CSV table of C-alpha atoms in Angstrom, one decimal:
chain,number,residue,atom,x,y,z
A,30,UNK,CA,-1.9,27.1,0.7
A,31,UNK,CA,0.4,27.9,-2.3
A,32,UNK,CA,-0.2,26.1,-5.5
A,33,UNK,CA,3.2,24.5,-5.6
A,34,UNK,CA,2.5,23.0,-2.2
A,35,UNK,CA,-0.8,21.6,-3.4
A,36,UNK,CA,0.9,20.0,-6.4
A,37,UNK,CA,3.7,18.7,-4.3
A,38,UNK,CA,1.5,16.5,-2.0
A,39,UNK,CA,-0.5,15.2,-5.0
A,40,UNK,CA,2.7,14.1,-6.8
A,41,UNK,CA,4.1,12.7,-3.6
A,42,UNK,CA,1.0,10.4,-3.4
A,43,UNK,CA,1.4,9.4,-7.1
A,44,UNK,CA,5.1,8.7,-6.5
A,45,UNK,CA,4.2,6.5,-3.6
A,46,UNK,CA,1.7,4.6,-5.8
A,47,UNK,CA,4.5,4.1,-8.3
A,48,UNK,CA,6.8,2.7,-5.6
A,49,UNK,CA,4.0,0.3,-4.5
A,50,UNK,CA,3.4,-0.8,-8.1
A,51,UNK,CA,7.1,-1.7,-8.8
A,52,UNK,CA,7.5,-3.2,-5.3
A,53,UNK,CA,4.4,-5.4,-5.8
A,54,UNK,CA,6.1,-7.2,-8.8
A,55,UNK,CA,8.7,-8.5,-6.3
A,56,UNK,CA,6.1,-9.6,-3.8
A,57,UNK,CA,4.0,-12.3,-5.6
A,58,UNK,CA,6.6,-15.0,-5.8
A,59,UNK,CA,8.2,-14.2,-2.5
A,60,UNK,CA,4.9,-14.1,-0.6
A,61,UNK,CA,3.8,-17.4,-2.2
A,62,UNK,CA,7.2,-19.0,-1.3
A,63,UNK,CA,7.3,-17.8,2.4
A,64,UNK,CA,3.6,-17.4,3.2
A,65,UNK,CA,2.0,-14.1,4.0
A,66,UNK,CA,3.1,-14.0,7.7
A,67,UNK,CA,6.7,-14.9,7.1
A,68,UNK,CA,7.0,-12.6,4.0
A,69,UNK,CA,5.6,-9.6,5.8
A,70,UNK,CA,7.8,-10.3,8.9
A,71,UNK,CA,11.0,-10.4,6.8
A,72,UNK,CA,9.8,-7.3,4.9
A,73,UNK,CA,9.1,-5.4,8.1
A,74,UNK,CA,12.4,-6.3,9.6
A,75,UNK,CA,14.3,-5.2,6.5
A,76,UNK,CA,12.4,-2.0,6.3
A,77,UNK,CA,12.8,-1.2,10.0
A,78,UNK,CA,16.5,-1.6,9.8
A,79,UNK,CA,16.8,0.7,6.8
A,80,UNK,CA,14.5,3.3,8.3
A,81,UNK,CA,16.3,3.4,11.6
A,82,UNK,CA,19.6,3.8,9.9
A,83,UNK,CA,18.3,6.7,7.9
A,84,UNK,CA,16.7,8.2,11.0
A,85,UNK,CA,19.9,8.0,13.1
A,86,UNK,CA,22.0,9.5,10.2
A,87,UNK,CA,19.5,12.3,9.6
A,88,UNK,CA,18.8,13.0,13.3
A,89,UNK,CA,15.1,12.6,12.8
A,90,UNK,CA,14.8,10.6,16.0
A,91,UNK,CA,14.8,13.9,17.9
A,92,UNK,CA,11.3,14.6,16.7
A,93,UNK,CA,9.9,11.5,18.3
A,94,UNK,CA,8.3,12.2,21.7
A,95,UNK,CA,6.2,10.4,24.3
A,96,UNK,CA,3.1,12.2,23.1
A,97,UNK,CA,3.3,10.7,19.5
A,98,UNK,CA,4.9,7.3,20.0
A,99,UNK,CA,1.7,5.6,21.1
A,100,UNK,CA,-0.2,6.9,18.1
A,101,UNK,CA,2.5,5.9,15.7
A,102,UNK,CA,2.7,2.4,17.3
A,103,UNK,CA,-1.1,2.0,17.1
A,104,UNK,CA,-1.1,3.1,13.5
A,105,UNK,CA,1.7,0.6,12.7
A,106,UNK,CA,-0.2,-2.3,14.3
A,107,UNK,CA,-3.4,-1.5,12.4
A,108,UNK,CA,-2.1,-0.4,9.1
A,109,UNK,CA,1.0,-2.6,8.7
A,110,UNK,CA,0.7,-5.6,11.0
A,111,UNK,CA,-3.0,-6.3,10.4
A,112,UNK,CA,-3.4,-4.5,7.1
A,113,UNK,CA,-0.3,-5.7,5.2
A,114,UNK,CA,-0.6,-9.3,6.5
A,115,UNK,CA,-4.3,-9.4,5.5
A,116,UNK,CA,-3.4,-8.1,2.1
A,117,UNK,CA,-0.8,-10.7,1.3
A,118,UNK,CA,-3.0,-13.4,2.8
A,119,UNK,CA,-5.7,-12.2,0.4
A,120,UNK,CA,-3.2,-12.3,-2.5
A,121,UNK,CA,-2.3,-15.9,-1.7
A,122,UNK,CA,-5.9,-16.9,-1.9
A,123,UNK,CA,-7.3,-14.7,-4.7
A,124,UNK,CA,-4.2,-13.8,-6.6
A,125,UNK,CA,-2.5,-10.3,-6.7
A,126,UNK,CA,-4.9,-8.9,-9.3
A,127,UNK,CA,-8.1,-9.7,-7.5
A,128,UNK,CA,-6.7,-8.7,-4.2
A,129,UNK,CA,-5.7,-5.4,-5.8
A,130,UNK,CA,-9.3,-4.7,-6.6
A,131,UNK,CA,-10.4,-5.1,-3.0
A,132,UNK,CA,-7.4,-3.1,-1.6
A,133,UNK,CA,-8.1,-0.2,-4.0
A,134,UNK,CA,-11.3,0.3,-2.0
A,135,UNK,CA,-9.2,1.8,0.8
A,136,UNK,CA,-9.6,5.2,-1.0
A,137,UNK,CA,-13.4,4.9,-0.6
A,138,UNK,CA,-13.1,4.0,3.1
A,139,UNK,CA,-10.6,6.9,3.5
A,140,UNK,CA,-13.0,9.4,1.9
A,141,UNK,CA,-15.9,8.4,4.2
A,142,UNK,CA,-13.7,8.4,7.4
A,143,UNK,CA,-12.1,11.7,6.5
A,144,UNK,CA,-15.5,13.2,6.0
A,145,UNK,CA,-16.9,11.8,9.3
A,146,UNK,CA,-13.9,12.6,11.5
A,147,UNK,CA,-11.8,15.3,9.8
A,148,UNK,CA,-14.6,17.2,8.0
A,149,UNK,CA,-12.9,16.8,4.6
A,150,UNK,CA,-15.1,17.2,1.6
A,151,UNK,CA,-14.6,17.0,-2.2
A,152,UNK,CA,-16.7,19.1,-4.6
A,153,UNK,CA,-17.0,20.0,-8.3
A,154,UNK,CA,-14.4,18.8,-10.8
A,155,UNK,CA,-12.2,17.3,-8.0
A,156,UNK,CA,-15.1,15.1,-6.9
A,157,UNK,CA,-15.7,14.1,-10.6
A,158,UNK,CA,-12.0,13.4,-11.1
A,159,UNK,CA,-11.9,11.3,-7.9
A,160,UNK,CA,-14.9,9.2,-9.0
A,161,UNK,CA,-13.3,8.6,-12.4
A,162,UNK,CA,-10.0,7.7,-10.9
A,163,UNK,CA,-11.5,5.2,-8.4
A,164,UNK,CA,-13.8,3.7,-11.1
A,165,UNK,CA,-10.9,3.5,-13.5
A,166,UNK,CA,-8.8,1.6,-11.0
A,167,UNK,CA,-11.6,-0.9,-10.3
A,168,UNK,CA,-12.3,-1.4,-14.0
A,169,UNK,CA,-8.7,-1.8,-15.0
A,170,UNK,CA,-8.0,-4.4,-12.4
A,171,UNK,CA,-11.3,-6.3,-12.4
A,172,UNK,CA,-11.5,-6.5,-16.2
A,173,UNK,CA,-7.8,-6.5,-16.9
A,174,UNK,CA,-7.3,-10.3,-17.4
A,175,UNK,CA,-7.0,-12.2,-20.6
A,176,UNK,CA,-8.6,-15.7,-20.5
A,177,UNK,CA,-5.3,-17.3,-21.6
A,178,UNK,CA,-3.2,-15.7,-18.8
A,179,UNK,CA,-1.9,-18.2,-16.2
A,180,UNK,CA,1.1,-16.4,-14.7
A,181,UNK,CA,1.6,-15.9,-10.9
A,182,UNK,CA,-0.4,-12.7,-10.9
A,183,UNK,CA,-3.5,-14.7,-11.9
A,184,UNK,CA,-2.9,-17.6,-9.5
A,185,UNK,CA,-5.5,-18.2,-6.8
A,186,UNK,CA,-6.4,-21.0,-4.4
A,187,UNK,CA,-10.2,-20.7,-4.8
A,188,UNK,CA,-10.8,-19.6,-1.2
A,189,UNK,CA,-13.1,-16.8,-2.3
A,190,UNK,CA,-15.0,-15.8,0.8
A,191,UNK,CA,-11.9,-15.8,3.1
A,192,UNK,CA,-9.9,-13.9,0.4
A,193,UNK,CA,-12.6,-11.2,0.0
A,194,UNK,CA,-12.9,-10.7,3.7
A,195,UNK,CA,-9.1,-10.4,4.1
A,196,UNK,CA,-8.9,-8.0,1.2
A,197,UNK,CA,-11.5,-5.7,2.6
A,198,UNK,CA,-10.0,-5.9,6.0
A,199,UNK,CA,-6.6,-4.7,4.6
A,200,UNK,CA,-8.3,-1.8,2.8
A,201,UNK,CA,-10.1,-0.7,6.0
A,202,UNK,CA,-6.9,-1.0,8.1
A,203,UNK,CA,-5.1,1.2,5.5
A,204,UNK,CA,-7.8,3.8,5.7
A,205,UNK,CA,-8.0,3.9,9.5
A,206,UNK,CA,-4.2,4.1,9.9
A,207,UNK,CA,-4.0,6.9,7.3
A,208,UNK,CA,-6.7,8.8,9.2
A,209,UNK,CA,-4.9,8.5,12.5
A,210,UNK,CA,-1.7,9.9,11.0
A,211,UNK,CA,-3.1,13.0,9.4
A,212,UNK,CA,-3.3,15.2,12.5
A,213,UNK,CA,0.2,14.0,13.6
A,214,UNK,CA,1.8,14.8,10.3
A,215,UNK,CA,0.6,18.4,10.7
A,216,UNK,CA,3.3,18.7,13.4
A,217,UNK,CA,7.1,18.9,12.9
A,218,UNK,CA,7.6,15.2,13.3
A,219,UNK,CA,10.2,13.7,10.9
A,220,UNK,CA,8.5,11.5,8.3
A,221,UNK,CA,11.3,8.9,8.1
A,222,UNK,CA,11.4,8.6,11.9
A,223,UNK,CA,7.6,8.2,12.0
A,224,UNK,CA,7.9,5.5,9.4
A,225,UNK,CA,10.6,3.7,11.4
A,226,UNK,CA,8.5,3.8,14.5
A,227,UNK,CA,5.4,2.5,12.7
A,228,UNK,CA,7.4,-0.3,11.0
A,229,UNK,CA,9.0,-1.5,14.3
A,230,UNK,CA,5.6,-1.5,16.1
A,231,UNK,CA,4.3,-3.7,13.3
A,232,UNK,CA,7.3,-6.0,13.4
A,233,UNK,CA,7.2,-6.7,17.1
A,234,UNK,CA,3.8,-8.5,17.3
A,235,UNK,CA,4.8,-10.5,14.1
A,236,UNK,CA,8.0,-11.6,15.8
A,237,UNK,CA,6.2,-12.5,19.1
A,238,UNK,CA,3.8,-14.8,17.1
A,239,UNK,CA,6.9,-16.6,15.8
A,240,UNK,CA,8.5,-16.9,19.2
A,241,UNK,CA,5.2,-18.3,20.6
A,242,UNK,CA,5.3,-21.0,18.0
A,243,UNK,CA,2.1,-20.0,16.3
A,244,UNK,CA,1.8,-22.2,13.2
A,245,UNK,CA,0.6,-19.6,10.8
A,246,UNK,CA,3.7,-17.5,11.6
A,247,UNK,CA,6.1,-20.1,10.3
A,248,UNK,CA,7.5,-19.9,6.8
A,249,UNK,CA,6.2,-22.3,4.2
A,250,UNK,CA,9.6,-22.9,2.7
A,251,UNK,CA,13.2,-21.9,3.7
A,252,UNK,CA,14.5,-18.5,2.7
A,253,UNK,CA,16.7,-18.4,-0.4
A,254,UNK,CA,19.0,-15.8,-1.7
A,255,UNK,CA,16.7,-14.9,-4.6
A,256,UNK,CA,13.6,-14.6,-2.3
A,257,UNK,CA,15.6,-12.5,0.2
A,258,UNK,CA,16.6,-10.1,-2.5
A,259,UNK,CA,13.0,-9.8,-3.6
A,260,UNK,CA,12.0,-9.1,0.1
A,261,UNK,CA,14.6,-6.5,0.6
A,262,UNK,CA,13.9,-4.8,-2.7
A,263,UNK,CA,10.2,-4.7,-1.9
A,264,UNK,CA,10.8,-3.4,1.6
A,265,UNK,CA,13.0,-0.6,0.2
A,266,UNK,CA,10.6,0.5,-2.5
A,267,UNK,CA,7.2,-0.1,-0.9
A,268,UNK,CA,7.8,0.5,2.8
A,269,UNK,CA,10.8,2.7,3.2
A,270,UNK,CA,10.3,5.0,0.2
A,271,UNK,CA,6.6,4.5,-0.5
A,272,UNK,CA,5.2,4.8,3.0
A,273,UNK,CA,7.5,7.8,3.8
A,274,UNK,CA,6.2,9.6,0.7
A,275,UNK,CA,2.7,9.0,1.9
A,276,UNK,CA,3.5,10.5,5.3
A,277,UNK,CA,5.0,13.6,3.5
A,278,UNK,CA,1.9,13.8,1.3
A,279,UNK,CA,-0.4,13.7,4.4
A,280,UNK,CA,1.6,16.6,5.9
A,281,UNK,CA,0.4,19.0,3.1
A,282,UNK,CA,-2.8,17.4,1.7
A,283,UNK,CA,-6.1,16.0,3.0
A,284,UNK,CA,-6.3,12.4,3.9
A,285,UNK,CA,-9.0,11.5,1.4
A,286,UNK,CA,-7.2,13.0,-1.6
A,287,UNK,CA,-3.9,11.3,-0.7
A,288,UNK,CA,-5.7,8.0,-0.4
A,289,UNK,CA,-7.4,8.4,-3.8
A,290,UNK,CA,-4.2,9.4,-5.7
A,291,UNK,CA,-2.2,6.6,-4.1
A,292,UNK,CA,-4.8,4.0,-5.1
A,293,UNK,CA,-3.7,4.2,-8.7
A,294,UNK,CA,-1.0,1.6,-7.9
A,295,UNK,CA,-2.9,-1.4,-9.5
A,296,UNK,CA,-3.2,0.5,-12.8
A,297,UNK,CA,0.5,1.4,-12.8
A,298,UNK,CA,1.2,-2.4,-12.4
A,299,UNK,CA,-0.4,-3.1,-15.8
A,300,UNK,CA,2.3,-1.7,-18.1
A,301,UNK,CA,4.9,-3.3,-15.8
A,302,UNK,CA,3.2,-6.7,-16.3
A,303,UNK,CA,3.2,-6.0,-20.0
A,304,UNK,CA,7.0,-5.6,-19.9
A,305,UNK,CA,7.6,-8.7,-17.7
A,306,UNK,CA,5.2,-11.1,-19.5
A,307,UNK,CA,5.3,-9.6,-23.0
A,308,UNK,CA,1.5,-9.5,-23.2
A,309,UNK,CA,-0.5,-6.3,-23.7
A,310,UNK,CA,-3.3,-5.6,-21.2
A,311,UNK,CA,-6.8,-6.6,-22.0
A,312,UNK,CA,-9.4,-4.2,-23.4
A,313,UNK,CA,-10.9,-3.6,-19.9
A,314,UNK,CA,-7.5,-2.7,-18.6
A,315,UNK,CA,-7.0,-0.1,-21.3
A,316,UNK,CA,-10.5,1.4,-20.6
A,317,UNK,CA,-9.8,1.6,-16.9
A,318,UNK,CA,-6.4,3.1,-17.4
A,319,UNK,CA,-7.8,5.8,-19.6
A,320,UNK,CA,-10.5,6.6,-17.0
A,321,UNK,CA,-7.8,6.7,-14.3
A,322,UNK,CA,-5.6,9.0,-16.2
A,323,UNK,CA,-8.5,11.4,-17.0
A,324,UNK,CA,-9.5,11.4,-13.4
A,325,UNK,CA,-6.0,12.1,-12.2
A,326,UNK,CA,-5.7,15.0,-14.7
A,327,UNK,CA,-8.9,16.5,-13.5
A,328,UNK,CA,-7.7,16.3,-9.9
A,329,UNK,CA,-4.3,17.8,-10.7
A,330,UNK,CA,-5.9,20.6,-12.7
A,331,UNK,CA,-8.5,21.6,-10.2
Protein backbone atom coordinates (compact mmCIF):
# COMPACT_ATOMS: atom_id res chain seq x y z
CA UNK A 1 0.00 0.00 0.00
CA UNK A 2 1.57 3.37 -0.96
CA UNK A 3 2.65 5.65 1.84
CA UNK A 4 0.38 8.46 0.67
CA UNK A 5 -2.58 6.11 0.87
CA UNK A 6 -1.67 5.05 4.39
CA UNK A 7 -1.42 8.69 5.47
CA UNK A 8 -4.69 9.51 3.77
CA UNK A 9 -6.78 7.08 5.82
CA UNK A 10 -5.11 8.17 9.05
CA UNK A 11 -5.84 11.83 8.39
CA UNK A 12 -9.38 11.01 7.28
CA UNK A 13 -9.99 9.41 10.69
CA UNK A 14 -8.51 12.45 12.46
CA UNK A 15 -10.66 14.81 10.37
CA UNK A 16 -13.72 12.76 11.32
CA UNK A 17 -12.76 13.16 14.99
CA UNK A 18 -12.48 16.92 14.47
CA UNK A 19 -15.97 16.99 12.93
CA UNK A 20 -17.36 15.07 15.90
CA UNK A 21 -15.62 17.41 18.34
CA UNK A 22 -17.07 20.57 16.78
CA UNK A 23 -20.46 18.94 16.30
CA UNK A 24 -20.58 17.80 19.91
CA UNK A 25 -20.54 21.42 21.09
CA UNK A 26 -23.91 21.81 19.37
CA UNK A 27 -25.37 18.67 20.91
CA UNK A 28 -25.31 19.26 24.68
CA UNK A 29 -27.98 21.97 24.87
CA UNK A 30 -30.10 20.52 22.06
CA UNK A 31 -30.07 17.00 23.50
CA UNK A 32 -31.01 18.26 26.96
CA UNK A 33 -33.81 20.38 25.46
CA UNK A 34 -35.37 17.65 23.28
CA UNK A 35 -34.31 14.49 25.09
CA UNK A 36 -31.98 11.85 23.67
CA UNK A 37 -34.60 10.10 21.50
CA UNK A 38 -36.11 13.22 19.98
CA UNK A 39 -32.69 14.81 19.43
CA UNK A 40 -31.26 11.80 17.63
CA UNK A 41 -34.45 11.41 15.57
CA UNK A 42 -34.32 14.99 14.32
CA UNK A 43 -30.57 14.67 13.75
CA UNK A 44 -30.98 11.48 11.72
CA UNK A 45 -33.79 12.97 9.64
CA UNK A 46 -31.69 16.05 8.82
CA UNK A 47 -28.63 13.96 8.00
CA UNK A 48 -30.63 11.49 5.87
CA UNK A 49 -32.08 14.27 3.73
CA UNK A 50 -28.68 15.88 3.20
CA UNK A 51 -26.99 12.58 2.38
CA UNK A 52 -29.65 11.46 -0.11
CA UNK A 53 -29.50 14.83 -1.88
CA UNK A 54 -25.73 14.43 -2.22
CA UNK A 55 -26.14 10.80 -3.30
CA UNK A 56 -28.63 11.64 -6.03
CA UNK A 57 -26.60 14.60 -7.30
CA UNK A 58 -23.38 12.57 -7.33
CA UNK A 59 -24.96 9.42 -8.75
CA UNK A 60 -23.62 7.29 -5.89
CA UNK A 61 -26.93 5.46 -5.53
CA UNK A 62 -25.89 3.26 -8.48
CA UNK A 63 -23.35 1.54 -6.22
CA UNK A 64 -26.06 0.31 -3.83
CA UNK A 65 -27.16 -3.26 -4.48
CA UNK A 66 -29.32 -5.92 -2.87
CA UNK A 67 -26.20 -7.71 -1.62
CA UNK A 68 -25.04 -4.76 0.50
CA UNK A 69 -28.28 -3.04 1.54
CA UNK A 70 -29.02 -5.44 4.40
CA UNK A 71 -25.52 -5.05 5.85
CA UNK A 72 -25.72 -1.24 5.67
CA UNK A 73 -29.17 -1.34 7.25
CA UNK A 74 -28.03 -3.60 10.10
CA UNK A 75 -24.94 -1.46 10.67
CA UNK A 76 -27.13 1.65 10.81
CA UNK A 77 -29.50 0.13 13.35
CA UNK A 78 -26.66 -1.06 15.60
CA UNK A 79 -24.24 1.84 15.27
CA UNK A 80 -26.59 4.81 14.90
CA UNK A 81 -30.06 3.87 16.17
CA UNK A 82 -28.87 1.97 19.25
CA UNK A 83 -25.36 3.42 19.59
CA UNK A 84 -26.11 7.12 19.11
CA UNK A 85 -29.30 7.05 21.16
CA UNK A 86 -27.45 5.29 24.00
CA UNK A 87 -24.65 7.86 23.84
CA UNK A 88 -26.94 10.86 24.17
CA UNK A 89 -28.97 9.11 26.86
CA UNK A 90 -25.68 8.61 28.74
CA UNK A 91 -24.79 12.27 28.18
CA UNK A 92 -28.11 13.37 29.68
CA UNK A 93 -27.38 11.27 32.80
CA UNK A 94 -23.62 11.69 33.25
CA UNK A 95 -22.86 14.87 31.34
CA UNK A 96 -20.98 15.02 28.01
CA UNK A 97 -17.49 14.85 29.53
CA UNK A 98 -18.09 11.67 31.54
CA UNK A 99 -20.02 10.05 28.71
CA UNK A 100 -17.07 10.90 26.45
CA UNK A 101 -14.74 8.82 28.63
CA UNK A 102 -16.97 5.77 28.23
CA UNK A 103 -17.53 6.27 24.50
CA UNK A 104 -13.78 6.58 23.89
CA UNK A 105 -13.54 2.93 24.91
CA UNK A 106 -14.98 2.04 21.48
CA UNK A 107 -11.40 2.06 20.18
CA UNK A 108 -10.50 -0.74 22.61
CA UNK A 109 -13.59 -2.74 21.65
CA UNK A 110 -12.69 -2.22 17.98
CA UNK A 111 -9.13 -3.45 18.49
CA UNK A 112 -10.30 -6.65 20.15
CA UNK A 113 -13.04 -7.34 17.61
CA UNK A 114 -10.76 -6.54 14.66
CA UNK A 115 -8.18 -8.98 16.02
CA UNK A 116 -10.76 -11.72 16.60
CA UNK A 117 -12.72 -11.43 13.35
CA UNK A 118 -10.46 -9.65 10.85
CA UNK A 119 -7.04 -10.83 12.02
CA UNK A 120 -5.76 -7.25 12.42
CA UNK A 121 -2.82 -6.76 14.76
CA UNK A 122 -0.70 -3.83 15.96
CA UNK A 123 2.98 -4.18 16.83
CA UNK A 124 6.02 -2.13 17.80
CA UNK A 125 5.87 1.67 17.76
CA UNK A 126 2.35 1.66 16.34
CA UNK A 127 1.12 -0.38 19.30
CA UNK A 128 2.93 1.94 21.73
CA UNK A 129 1.48 5.00 19.99
CA UNK A 130 -2.01 3.51 20.11
CA UNK A 131 -1.69 2.78 23.83
CA UNK A 132 -0.47 6.34 24.50
CA UNK A 133 -3.29 7.82 22.43
CA UNK A 134 -6.07 5.86 24.13
CA UNK A 135 -4.57 6.48 27.59
CA UNK A 136 -4.23 10.17 26.77
CA UNK A 137 -7.87 10.45 25.73
CA UNK A 138 -9.03 8.75 28.92
CA UNK A 139 -6.76 10.93 31.08
CA UNK A 140 -7.72 14.18 29.39
CA UNK A 141 -11.43 13.59 29.70
CA UNK A 142 -11.51 11.88 33.09
CA UNK A 143 -9.20 14.37 34.84
CA UNK A 144 -10.10 17.37 32.69
CA UNK A 145 -12.57 19.11 35.02
CA UNK A 146 -11.93 22.00 37.37
CA UNK A 147 -13.89 21.88 40.63
CA UNK A 148 -15.46 25.28 39.96
CA UNK A 149 -16.83 24.37 36.53
CA UNK A 150 -20.63 24.15 36.40
CA UNK A 151 -21.43 24.64 32.70
CA UNK A 152 -23.65 22.31 30.65
CA UNK A 153 -20.73 20.03 29.76
CA UNK A 154 -20.41 19.13 33.44
CA UNK A 155 -24.13 18.70 34.12
CA UNK A 156 -25.37 15.29 35.26
CA UNK A 157 -28.51 13.83 36.80
CA UNK A 158 -26.67 11.49 39.16
CA UNK A 159 -28.00 8.27 37.57
CA UNK A 160 -24.55 6.70 37.60
CA UNK A 161 -25.16 3.00 36.92
CA UNK A 162 -27.64 3.58 34.09
CA UNK A 163 -25.41 6.22 32.52
CA UNK A 164 -22.32 3.98 32.64
CA UNK A 165 -24.23 1.06 31.10
CA UNK A 166 -25.56 3.27 28.30
CA UNK A 167 -22.12 4.76 27.63
CA UNK A 168 -20.48 1.35 27.33
CA UNK A 169 -23.35 0.12 25.14
CA UNK A 170 -22.84 3.05 22.76
CA UNK A 171 -19.11 2.27 22.54
CA UNK A 172 -19.73 -1.42 21.84
CA UNK A 173 -22.31 -0.61 19.15
CA UNK A 174 -19.89 1.80 17.48
CA UNK A 175 -17.19 -0.88 17.43
CA UNK A 176 -19.49 -3.61 16.08
CA UNK A 177 -20.91 -1.40 13.32
CA UNK A 178 -17.40 -0.34 12.28
CA UNK A 179 -16.28 -3.95 12.10
CA UNK A 180 -19.29 -4.84 9.93
CA UNK A 181 -18.51 -2.06 7.44
CA UNK A 182 -14.81 -2.81 6.91
CA UNK A 183 -15.25 -5.66 4.36
CA UNK A 184 -18.00 -3.75 2.54
CA UNK A 185 -15.92 -0.60 2.16
CA UNK A 186 -13.23 -2.66 0.41
CA UNK A 187 -15.62 -2.80 -2.56
CA UNK A 188 -16.49 0.05 -4.94
CA UNK A 189 -19.52 1.20 -2.95
CA UNK A 190 -19.93 4.98 -2.70
CA UNK A 191 -19.23 6.24 0.83
CA UNK A 192 -21.91 8.95 0.75
CA UNK A 193 -24.55 6.52 -0.54
CA UNK A 194 -23.54 4.03 2.16
CA UNK A 195 -23.89 6.74 4.81
CA UNK A 196 -27.32 7.69 3.45
CA UNK A 197 -28.53 4.10 3.64
CA UNK A 198 -27.19 3.63 7.18
CA UNK A 199 -28.76 6.89 8.36
CA UNK A 200 -32.16 6.11 6.87
CA UNK A 201 -32.11 2.61 8.38
CA UNK A 202 -31.47 4.15 11.79
CA UNK A 203 -34.16 6.82 11.38
CA UNK A 204 -36.96 4.39 10.46
CA UNK A 205 -37.15 2.54 13.83
CA UNK A 206 -36.86 5.89 15.63
CA UNK A 207 -39.84 7.21 13.70
CA UNK A 208 -41.81 4.00 14.28
CA UNK A 209 -41.37 4.39 18.04
CA UNK A 210 -42.85 7.89 17.77
CA UNK A 211 -45.78 6.67 15.66
CA UNK A 212 -46.48 3.91 18.18
CA UNK A 213 -46.71 6.51 20.91
CA UNK A 214 -43.81 5.20 22.97
CA UNK A 215 -43.34 7.70 25.79
CA UNK A 216 -39.55 7.79 25.67
CA UNK A 217 -39.65 8.82 22.00
CA UNK A 218 -41.51 12.06 22.71
CA UNK A 219 -39.66 15.36 22.90
CA UNK A 220 -39.17 16.87 26.34
CA UNK A 221 -39.86 20.38 25.04
CA UNK A 222 -41.11 21.84 21.73
CA UNK A 223 -38.58 22.43 18.95
CA UNK A 224 -37.30 26.02 18.65
CA UNK A 225 -35.46 27.79 15.84
CA UNK A 226 -32.24 27.87 17.87
CA UNK A 227 -32.40 24.19 18.78
CA UNK A 228 -33.27 23.26 15.18
CA UNK A 229 -30.21 25.16 13.95
CA UNK A 230 -28.04 23.28 16.43
CA UNK A 231 -29.53 19.94 15.34
CA UNK A 232 -28.97 20.63 11.64
CA UNK A 233 -25.43 21.91 12.26
CA UNK A 234 -24.59 18.84 14.32
CA UNK A 235 -26.10 16.54 11.68
CA UNK A 236 -24.07 18.16 8.89
CA UNK A 237 -20.76 18.00 10.75
CA UNK A 238 -21.01 14.81 12.81
CA UNK A 239 -23.15 12.56 10.64
CA UNK A 240 -22.92 13.76 7.04
CA UNK A 241 -19.24 14.74 6.97
CA UNK A 242 -17.81 12.87 9.96
CA UNK A 243 -19.35 9.46 9.31
CA UNK A 244 -18.63 9.65 5.57
CA UNK A 245 -14.98 10.40 6.35
CA UNK A 246 -14.90 7.33 8.61
CA UNK A 247 -16.23 5.14 5.81
CA UNK A 248 -13.57 6.50 3.46
CA UNK A 249 -10.91 5.80 6.10
CA UNK A 250 -12.16 2.23 6.47
CA UNK A 251 -11.75 1.73 2.73
CA UNK A 252 -7.98 2.18 2.97
CA UNK A 253 -7.07 1.41 6.59
CA UNK A 254 -7.67 -1.31 9.15
CA UNK A 255 -10.70 -1.00 11.40
CA UNK A 256 -8.77 -0.94 14.68
CA UNK A 257 -6.46 1.90 13.64
CA UNK A 258 -9.34 3.98 12.27
CA UNK A 259 -11.19 3.54 15.57
CA UNK A 260 -8.15 4.55 17.61
CA UNK A 261 -7.45 7.71 15.61
CA UNK A 262 -11.09 8.76 15.55
CA UNK A 263 -11.28 8.39 19.35
CA UNK A 264 -9.26 11.62 19.84
CA UNK A 265 -12.50 13.60 19.52
CA UNK A 266 -12.92 14.20 23.30
CA UNK A 267 -9.42 15.70 23.45
CA UNK A 268 -10.15 18.00 20.51
CA UNK A 269 -13.20 19.24 22.39
CA UNK A 270 -11.03 20.63 25.22
CA UNK A 271 -9.56 23.65 23.37
CA UNK A 272 -13.03 24.34 21.92
CA UNK A 273 -14.47 24.44 25.44
CA UNK A 274 -11.63 26.80 26.35
CA UNK A 275 -12.73 29.15 23.56
CA UNK A 276 -16.41 28.94 24.48
CA UNK A 277 -16.19 29.19 28.28
CA UNK A 278 -12.95 31.22 28.54
CA UNK A 279 -11.44 28.76 31.01
CA UNK A 280 -8.22 26.89 30.34
CA UNK A 281 -8.35 23.08 30.72
CA UNK A 282 -7.29 21.52 34.01
CA UNK A 283 -3.81 20.03 34.50
CA UNK A 284 -5.10 16.52 33.86
CA UNK A 285 -6.49 17.64 30.52
CA UNK A 286 -3.13 19.09 29.48
CA UNK A 287 -1.33 15.88 30.48
CA UNK A 288 -3.80 13.73 28.59
CA UNK A 289 -3.64 15.97 25.54
CA UNK A 290 0.17 15.73 25.46
CA UNK A 291 -0.03 11.93 25.66
CA UNK A 292 -2.61 11.89 22.88
CA UNK A 293 -0.51 14.10 20.61
CA UNK A 294 2.62 12.01 21.23
CA UNK A 295 0.71 8.80 20.55
CA UNK A 296 -0.76 10.21 17.35
CA UNK A 297 2.67 11.32 16.14
CA UNK A 298 4.08 7.83 16.76
CA UNK A 299 1.24 6.29 14.76
CA UNK A 300 1.60 8.72 11.86
CA UNK A 301 5.38 8.25 11.78
CA UNK A 302 5.40 4.45 11.92
